[in-house]
JSON list of C-alpha atoms in Angstrom, two decimals:
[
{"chain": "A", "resi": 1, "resn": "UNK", "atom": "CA", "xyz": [0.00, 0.00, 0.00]},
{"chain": "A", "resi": 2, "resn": "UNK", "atom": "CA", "xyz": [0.83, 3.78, 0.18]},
{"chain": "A", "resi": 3, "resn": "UNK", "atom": "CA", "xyz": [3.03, 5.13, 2.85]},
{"chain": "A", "resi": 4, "resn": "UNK", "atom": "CA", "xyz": [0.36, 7.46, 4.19]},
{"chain": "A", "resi": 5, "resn": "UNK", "atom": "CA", "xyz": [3.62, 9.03, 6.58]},
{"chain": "A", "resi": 6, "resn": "UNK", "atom": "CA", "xyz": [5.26, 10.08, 3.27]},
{"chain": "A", "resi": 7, "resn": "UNK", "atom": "CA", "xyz": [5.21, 13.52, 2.67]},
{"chain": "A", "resi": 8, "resn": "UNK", "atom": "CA", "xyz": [4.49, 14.36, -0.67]},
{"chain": "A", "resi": 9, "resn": "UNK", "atom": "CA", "xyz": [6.20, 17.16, -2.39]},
{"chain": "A", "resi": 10, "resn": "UNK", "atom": "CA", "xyz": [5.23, 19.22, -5.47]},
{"chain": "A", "resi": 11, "resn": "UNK", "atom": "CA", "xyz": [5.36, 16.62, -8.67]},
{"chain": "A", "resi": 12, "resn": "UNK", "atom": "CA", "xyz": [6.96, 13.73, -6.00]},
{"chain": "A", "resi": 13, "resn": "UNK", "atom": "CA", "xyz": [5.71, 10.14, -6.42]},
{"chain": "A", "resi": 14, "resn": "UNK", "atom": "CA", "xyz": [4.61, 9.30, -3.04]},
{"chain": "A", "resi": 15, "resn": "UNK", "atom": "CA", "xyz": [6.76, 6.24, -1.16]},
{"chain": "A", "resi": 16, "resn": "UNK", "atom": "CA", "xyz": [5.46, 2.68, -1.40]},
{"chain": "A", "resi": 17, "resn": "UNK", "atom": "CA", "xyz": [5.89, 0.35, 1.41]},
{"chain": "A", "resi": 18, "resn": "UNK", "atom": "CA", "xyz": [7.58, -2.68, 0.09]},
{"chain": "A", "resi": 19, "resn": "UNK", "atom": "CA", "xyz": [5.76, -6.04, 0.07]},
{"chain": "A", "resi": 20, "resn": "UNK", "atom": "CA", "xyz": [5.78, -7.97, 2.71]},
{"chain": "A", "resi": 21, "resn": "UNK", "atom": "CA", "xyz": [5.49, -12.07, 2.38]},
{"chain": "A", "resi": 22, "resn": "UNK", "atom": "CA", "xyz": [4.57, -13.27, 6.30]},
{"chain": "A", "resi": 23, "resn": "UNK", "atom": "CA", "xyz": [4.70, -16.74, 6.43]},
{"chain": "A", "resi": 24, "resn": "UNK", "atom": "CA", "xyz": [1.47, -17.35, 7.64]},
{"chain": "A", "resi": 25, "resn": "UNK", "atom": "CA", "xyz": [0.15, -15.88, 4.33]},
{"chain": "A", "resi": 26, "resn": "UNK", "atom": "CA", "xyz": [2.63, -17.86, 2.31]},
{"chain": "A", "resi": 27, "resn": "UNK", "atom": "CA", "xyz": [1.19, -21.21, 4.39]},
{"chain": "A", "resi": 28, "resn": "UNK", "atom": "CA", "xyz": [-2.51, -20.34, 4.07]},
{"chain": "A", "resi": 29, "resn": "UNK", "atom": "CA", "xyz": [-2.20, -19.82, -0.32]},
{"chain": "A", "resi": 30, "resn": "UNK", "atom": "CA", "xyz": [0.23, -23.15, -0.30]},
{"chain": "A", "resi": 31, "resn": "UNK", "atom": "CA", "xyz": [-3.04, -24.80, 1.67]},
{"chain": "A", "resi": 32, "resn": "UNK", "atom": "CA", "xyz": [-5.18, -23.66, -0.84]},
{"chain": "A", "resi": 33, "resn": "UNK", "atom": "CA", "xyz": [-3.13, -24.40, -3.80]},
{"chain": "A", "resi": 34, "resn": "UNK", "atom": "CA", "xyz": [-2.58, -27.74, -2.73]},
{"chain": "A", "resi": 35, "resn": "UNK", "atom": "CA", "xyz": [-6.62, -28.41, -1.79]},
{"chain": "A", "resi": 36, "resn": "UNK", "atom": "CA", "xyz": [-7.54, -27.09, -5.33]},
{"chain": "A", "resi": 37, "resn": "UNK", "atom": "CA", "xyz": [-4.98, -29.50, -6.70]},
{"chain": "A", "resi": 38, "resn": "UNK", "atom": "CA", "xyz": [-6.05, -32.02, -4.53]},
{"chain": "A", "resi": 39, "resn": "UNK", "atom": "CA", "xyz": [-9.82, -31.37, -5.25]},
{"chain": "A", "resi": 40, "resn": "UNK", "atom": "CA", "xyz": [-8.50, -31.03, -9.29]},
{"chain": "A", "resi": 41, "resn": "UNK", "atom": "CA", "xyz": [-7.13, -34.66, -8.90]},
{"chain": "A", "resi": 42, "resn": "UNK", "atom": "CA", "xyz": [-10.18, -36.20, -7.04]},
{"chain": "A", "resi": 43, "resn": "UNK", "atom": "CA", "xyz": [-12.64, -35.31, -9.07]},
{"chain": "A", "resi": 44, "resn": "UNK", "atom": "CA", "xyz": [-10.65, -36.34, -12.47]},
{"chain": "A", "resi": 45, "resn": "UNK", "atom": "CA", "xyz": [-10.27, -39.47, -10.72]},
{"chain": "A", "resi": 46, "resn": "UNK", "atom": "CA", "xyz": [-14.09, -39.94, -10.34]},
{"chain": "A", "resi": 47, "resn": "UNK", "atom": "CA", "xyz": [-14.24, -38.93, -13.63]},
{"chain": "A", "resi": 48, "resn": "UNK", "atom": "CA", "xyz": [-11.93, -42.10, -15.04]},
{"chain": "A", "resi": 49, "resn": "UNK", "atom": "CA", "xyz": [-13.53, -44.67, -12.51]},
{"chain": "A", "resi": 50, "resn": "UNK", "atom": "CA", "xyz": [-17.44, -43.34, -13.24]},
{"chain": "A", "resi": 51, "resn": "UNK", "atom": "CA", "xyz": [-16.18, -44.27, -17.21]},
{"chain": "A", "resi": 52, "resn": "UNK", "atom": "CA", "xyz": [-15.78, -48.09, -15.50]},
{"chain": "A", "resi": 53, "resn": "UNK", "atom": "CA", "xyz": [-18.35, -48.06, -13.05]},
{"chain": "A", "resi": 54, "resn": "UNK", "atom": "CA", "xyz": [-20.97, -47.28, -16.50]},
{"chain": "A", "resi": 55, "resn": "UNK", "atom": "CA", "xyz": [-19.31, -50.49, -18.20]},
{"chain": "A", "resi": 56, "resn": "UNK", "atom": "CA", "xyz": [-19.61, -52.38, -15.54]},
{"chain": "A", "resi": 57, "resn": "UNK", "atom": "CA", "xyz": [-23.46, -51.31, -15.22]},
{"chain": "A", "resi": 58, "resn": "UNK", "atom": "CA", "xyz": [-23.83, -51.55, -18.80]},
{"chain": "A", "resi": 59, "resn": "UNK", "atom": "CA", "xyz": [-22.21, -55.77, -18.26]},
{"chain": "A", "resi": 60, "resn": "UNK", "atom": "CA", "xyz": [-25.16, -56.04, -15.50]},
{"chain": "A", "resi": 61, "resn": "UNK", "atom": "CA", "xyz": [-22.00, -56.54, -13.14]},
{"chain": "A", "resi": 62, "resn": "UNK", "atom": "CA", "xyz": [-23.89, -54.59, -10.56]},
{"chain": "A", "resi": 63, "resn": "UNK", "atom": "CA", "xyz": [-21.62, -55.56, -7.50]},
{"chain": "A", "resi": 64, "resn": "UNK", "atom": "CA", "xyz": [-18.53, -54.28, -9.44]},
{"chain": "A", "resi": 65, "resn": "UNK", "atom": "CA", "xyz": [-20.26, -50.63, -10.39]},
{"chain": "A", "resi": 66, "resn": "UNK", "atom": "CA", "xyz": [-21.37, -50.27, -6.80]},
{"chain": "A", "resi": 67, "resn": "UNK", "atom": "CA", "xyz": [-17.68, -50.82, -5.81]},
{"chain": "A", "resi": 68, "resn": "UNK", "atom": "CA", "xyz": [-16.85, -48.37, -8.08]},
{"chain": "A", "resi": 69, "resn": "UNK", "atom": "CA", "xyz": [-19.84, -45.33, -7.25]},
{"chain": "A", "resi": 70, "resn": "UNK", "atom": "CA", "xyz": [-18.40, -45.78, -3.92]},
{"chain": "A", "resi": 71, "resn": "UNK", "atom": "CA", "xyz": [-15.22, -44.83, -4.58]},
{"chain": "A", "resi": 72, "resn": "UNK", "atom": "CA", "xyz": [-16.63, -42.14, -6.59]},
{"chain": "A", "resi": 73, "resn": "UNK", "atom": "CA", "xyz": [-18.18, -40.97, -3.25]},
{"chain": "A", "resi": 74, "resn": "UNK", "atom": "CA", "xyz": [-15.57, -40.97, -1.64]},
{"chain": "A", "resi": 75, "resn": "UNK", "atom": "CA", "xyz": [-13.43, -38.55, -4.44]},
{"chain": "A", "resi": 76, "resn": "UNK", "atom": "CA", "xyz": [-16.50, -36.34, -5.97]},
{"chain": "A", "resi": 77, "resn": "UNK", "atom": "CA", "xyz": [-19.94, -37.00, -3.72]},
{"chain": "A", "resi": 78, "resn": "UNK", "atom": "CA", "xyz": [-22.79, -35.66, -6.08]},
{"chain": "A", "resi": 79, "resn": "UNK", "atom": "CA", "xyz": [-26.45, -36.35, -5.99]},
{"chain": "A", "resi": 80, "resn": "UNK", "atom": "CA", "xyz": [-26.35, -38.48, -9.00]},
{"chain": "A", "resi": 81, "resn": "UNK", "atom": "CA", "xyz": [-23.57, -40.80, -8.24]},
{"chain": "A", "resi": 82, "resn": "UNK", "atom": "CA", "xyz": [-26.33, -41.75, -4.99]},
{"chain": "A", "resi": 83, "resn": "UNK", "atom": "CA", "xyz": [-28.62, -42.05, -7.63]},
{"chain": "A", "resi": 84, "resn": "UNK", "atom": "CA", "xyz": [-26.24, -44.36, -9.57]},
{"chain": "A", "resi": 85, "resn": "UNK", "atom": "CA", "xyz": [-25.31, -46.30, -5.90]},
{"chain": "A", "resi": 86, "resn": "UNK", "atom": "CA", "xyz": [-29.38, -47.20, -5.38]},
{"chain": "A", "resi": 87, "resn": "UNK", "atom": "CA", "xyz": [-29.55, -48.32, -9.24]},
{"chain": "A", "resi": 88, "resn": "UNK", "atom": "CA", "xyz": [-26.94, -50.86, -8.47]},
{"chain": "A", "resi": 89, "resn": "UNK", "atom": "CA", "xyz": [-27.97, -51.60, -5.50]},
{"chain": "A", "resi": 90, "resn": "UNK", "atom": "CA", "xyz": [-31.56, -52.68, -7.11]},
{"chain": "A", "resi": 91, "resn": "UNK", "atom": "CA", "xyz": [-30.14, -54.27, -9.51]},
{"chain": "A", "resi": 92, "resn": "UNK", "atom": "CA", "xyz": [-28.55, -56.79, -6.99]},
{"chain": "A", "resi": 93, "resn": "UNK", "atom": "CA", "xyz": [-31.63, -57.09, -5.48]},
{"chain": "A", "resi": 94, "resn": "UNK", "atom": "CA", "xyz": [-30.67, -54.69, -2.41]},
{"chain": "A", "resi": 95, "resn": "UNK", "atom": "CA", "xyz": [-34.51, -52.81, -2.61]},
{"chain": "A", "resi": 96, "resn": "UNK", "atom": "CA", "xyz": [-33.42, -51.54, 1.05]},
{"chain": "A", "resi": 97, "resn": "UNK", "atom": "CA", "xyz": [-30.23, -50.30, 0.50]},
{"chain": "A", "resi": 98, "resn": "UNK", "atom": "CA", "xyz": [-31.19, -48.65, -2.83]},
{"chain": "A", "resi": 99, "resn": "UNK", "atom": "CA", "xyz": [-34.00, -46.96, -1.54]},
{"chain": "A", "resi": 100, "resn": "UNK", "atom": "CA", "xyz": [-31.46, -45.40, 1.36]},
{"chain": "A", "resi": 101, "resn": "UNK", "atom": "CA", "xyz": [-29.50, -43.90, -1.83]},
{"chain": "A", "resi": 102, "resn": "UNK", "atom": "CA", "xyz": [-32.40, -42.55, -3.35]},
{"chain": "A", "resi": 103, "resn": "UNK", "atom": "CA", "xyz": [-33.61, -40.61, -0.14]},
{"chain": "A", "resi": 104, "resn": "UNK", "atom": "CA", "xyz": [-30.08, -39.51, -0.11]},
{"chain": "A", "resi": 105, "resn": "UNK", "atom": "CA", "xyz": [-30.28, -38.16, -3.59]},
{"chain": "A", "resi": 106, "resn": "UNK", "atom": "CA", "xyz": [-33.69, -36.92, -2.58]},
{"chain": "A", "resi": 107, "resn": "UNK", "atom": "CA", "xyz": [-32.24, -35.20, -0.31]},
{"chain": "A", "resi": 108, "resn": "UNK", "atom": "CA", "xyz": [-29.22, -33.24, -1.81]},
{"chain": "A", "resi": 109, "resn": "UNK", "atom": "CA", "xyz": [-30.99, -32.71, -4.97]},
{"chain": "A", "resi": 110, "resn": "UNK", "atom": "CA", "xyz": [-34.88, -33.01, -4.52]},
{"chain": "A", "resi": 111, "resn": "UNK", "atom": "CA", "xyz": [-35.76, -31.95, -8.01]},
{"chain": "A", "resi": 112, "resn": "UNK", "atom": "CA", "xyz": [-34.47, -35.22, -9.63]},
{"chain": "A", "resi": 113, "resn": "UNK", "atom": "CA", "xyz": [-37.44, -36.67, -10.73]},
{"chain": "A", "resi": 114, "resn": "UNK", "atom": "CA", "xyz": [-35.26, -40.12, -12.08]},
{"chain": "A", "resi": 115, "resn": "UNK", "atom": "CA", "xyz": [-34.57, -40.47, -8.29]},
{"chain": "A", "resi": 116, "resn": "UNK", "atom": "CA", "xyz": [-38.00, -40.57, -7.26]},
{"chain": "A", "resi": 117, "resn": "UNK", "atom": "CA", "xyz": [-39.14, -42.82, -9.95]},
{"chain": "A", "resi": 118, "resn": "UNK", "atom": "CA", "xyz": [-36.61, -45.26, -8.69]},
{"chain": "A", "resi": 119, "resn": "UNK", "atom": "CA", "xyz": [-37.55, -44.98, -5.32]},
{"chain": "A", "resi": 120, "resn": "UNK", "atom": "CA", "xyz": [-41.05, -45.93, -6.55]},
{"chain": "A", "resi": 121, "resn": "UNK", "atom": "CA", "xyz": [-40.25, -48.83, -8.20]},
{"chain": "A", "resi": 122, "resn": "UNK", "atom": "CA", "xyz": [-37.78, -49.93, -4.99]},
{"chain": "A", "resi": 123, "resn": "UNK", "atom": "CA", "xyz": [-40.13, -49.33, -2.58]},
{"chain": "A", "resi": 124, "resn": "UNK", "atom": "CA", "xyz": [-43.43, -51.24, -4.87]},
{"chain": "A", "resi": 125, "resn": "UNK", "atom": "CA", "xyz": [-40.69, -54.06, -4.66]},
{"chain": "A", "resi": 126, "resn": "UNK", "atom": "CA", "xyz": [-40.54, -54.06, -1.20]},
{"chain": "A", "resi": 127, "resn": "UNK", "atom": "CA", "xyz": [-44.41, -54.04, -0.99]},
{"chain": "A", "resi": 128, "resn": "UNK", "atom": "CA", "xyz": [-44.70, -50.40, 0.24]},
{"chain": "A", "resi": 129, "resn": "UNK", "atom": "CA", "xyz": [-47.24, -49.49, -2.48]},
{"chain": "A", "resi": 130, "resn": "UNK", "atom": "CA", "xyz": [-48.42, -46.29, -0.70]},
{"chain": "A", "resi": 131, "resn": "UNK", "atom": "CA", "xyz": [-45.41, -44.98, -0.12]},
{"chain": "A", "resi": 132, "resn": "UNK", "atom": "CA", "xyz": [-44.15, -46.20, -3.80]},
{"chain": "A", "resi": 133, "resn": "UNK", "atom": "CA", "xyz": [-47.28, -44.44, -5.19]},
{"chain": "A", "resi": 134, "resn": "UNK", "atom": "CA", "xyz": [-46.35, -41.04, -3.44]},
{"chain": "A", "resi": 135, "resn": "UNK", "atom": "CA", "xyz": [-42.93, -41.34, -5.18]},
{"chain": "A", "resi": 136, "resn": "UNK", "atom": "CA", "xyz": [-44.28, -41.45, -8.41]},
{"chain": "A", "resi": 137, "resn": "UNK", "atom": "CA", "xyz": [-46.33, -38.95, -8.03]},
{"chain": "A", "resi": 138, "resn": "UNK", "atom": "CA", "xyz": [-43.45, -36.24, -7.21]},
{"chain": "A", "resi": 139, "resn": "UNK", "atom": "CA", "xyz": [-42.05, -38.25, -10.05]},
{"chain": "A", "resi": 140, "resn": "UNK", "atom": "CA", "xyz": [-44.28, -37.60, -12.82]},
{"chain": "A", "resi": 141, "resn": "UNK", "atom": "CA", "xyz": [-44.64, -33.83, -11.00]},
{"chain": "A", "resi": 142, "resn": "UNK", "atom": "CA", "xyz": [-41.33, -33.16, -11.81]},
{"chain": "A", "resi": 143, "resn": "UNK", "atom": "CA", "xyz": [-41.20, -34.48, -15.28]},
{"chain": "A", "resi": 144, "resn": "UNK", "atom": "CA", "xyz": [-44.55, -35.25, -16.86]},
{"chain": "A", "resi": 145, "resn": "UNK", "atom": "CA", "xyz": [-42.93, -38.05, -19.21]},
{"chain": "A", "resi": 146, "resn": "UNK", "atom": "CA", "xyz": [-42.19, -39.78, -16.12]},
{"chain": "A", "resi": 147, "resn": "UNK", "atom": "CA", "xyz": [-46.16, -41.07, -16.29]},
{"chain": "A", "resi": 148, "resn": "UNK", "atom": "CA", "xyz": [-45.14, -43.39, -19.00]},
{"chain": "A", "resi": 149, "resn": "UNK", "atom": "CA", "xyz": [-42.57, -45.31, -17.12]},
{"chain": "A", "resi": 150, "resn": "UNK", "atom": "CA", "xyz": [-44.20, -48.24, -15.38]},
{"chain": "A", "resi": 151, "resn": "UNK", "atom": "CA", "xyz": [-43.56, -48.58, -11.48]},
{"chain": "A", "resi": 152, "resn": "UNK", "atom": "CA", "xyz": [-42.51, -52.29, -11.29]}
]
């Protein structure tokens, strides 16, 4: 900044303090270099391992995806990858677990109208019809085309 104690005379350039690097400043932008690197690396990580975790859902290898969302999870957690989790889950046969993943994608993203039409058809699997109906209802809310899916 400016010395403000400089006295400035006719046509002078007023004195500027010279910068300053205090360690604790130095220690605080190396911390947030290396979390944005960090944060950089994890979430190009999730983005190689969701490229297997689709083959592997794509092979119906359902136990090997949900390996691989969890790791996801664990780099980049995002609403969809729960989403994702509770498909694979299902697919196993897991209607419990999977409907766990889907009320946690319900509840970091409540708009997604794919997670509540899962959630329907996990629940009518586990005989909850009521509450499976109620699903597909905030389902077909959210996106109208949703009404043509059927609910297990």
């Amino acid at each position: 900044g400016l010395d403000t104690n400089a006295t400035l005379a006719k046509g002078s350039v007023p004195a500027v303090e010279a910068f300053q690097l205090h360690p604790a400043a130095i220690r605080s932008k190396l911390r947030d270099e290396k979390s944005h690197k960090s944060t950089l690396i994890g979430r190009l990580t999730a983005a190689l391992i969701l490229r297997f975790a689709r083959e592997a859902a794509r092979r119906r290898n359902y136990a090997r995806a949900e390996a691989l969302y969890q790791a996801i999870l664990l780099l980049a957690p995002r609403p969809f990858i729960w989403r994702q989790m509770g498909n694979m889950l299902a697919g196993q046969g897991l209607f419990h677990a999977a409907v766990d993943c889907f009320d946690r994608t319900i509840e970091l993203d409540e708009h997604d109208a794919e997670a509540w039409h899962a959630r329907a058809v996990a629940l009518k699997r586990l005989g909850r019809t009521d509450e499976s109906s109620v699903s597909a209802q905030n389902a077909i809310a959210l996106e109208p085309l949703m009404a043509s899916r059927q609910v297990g």
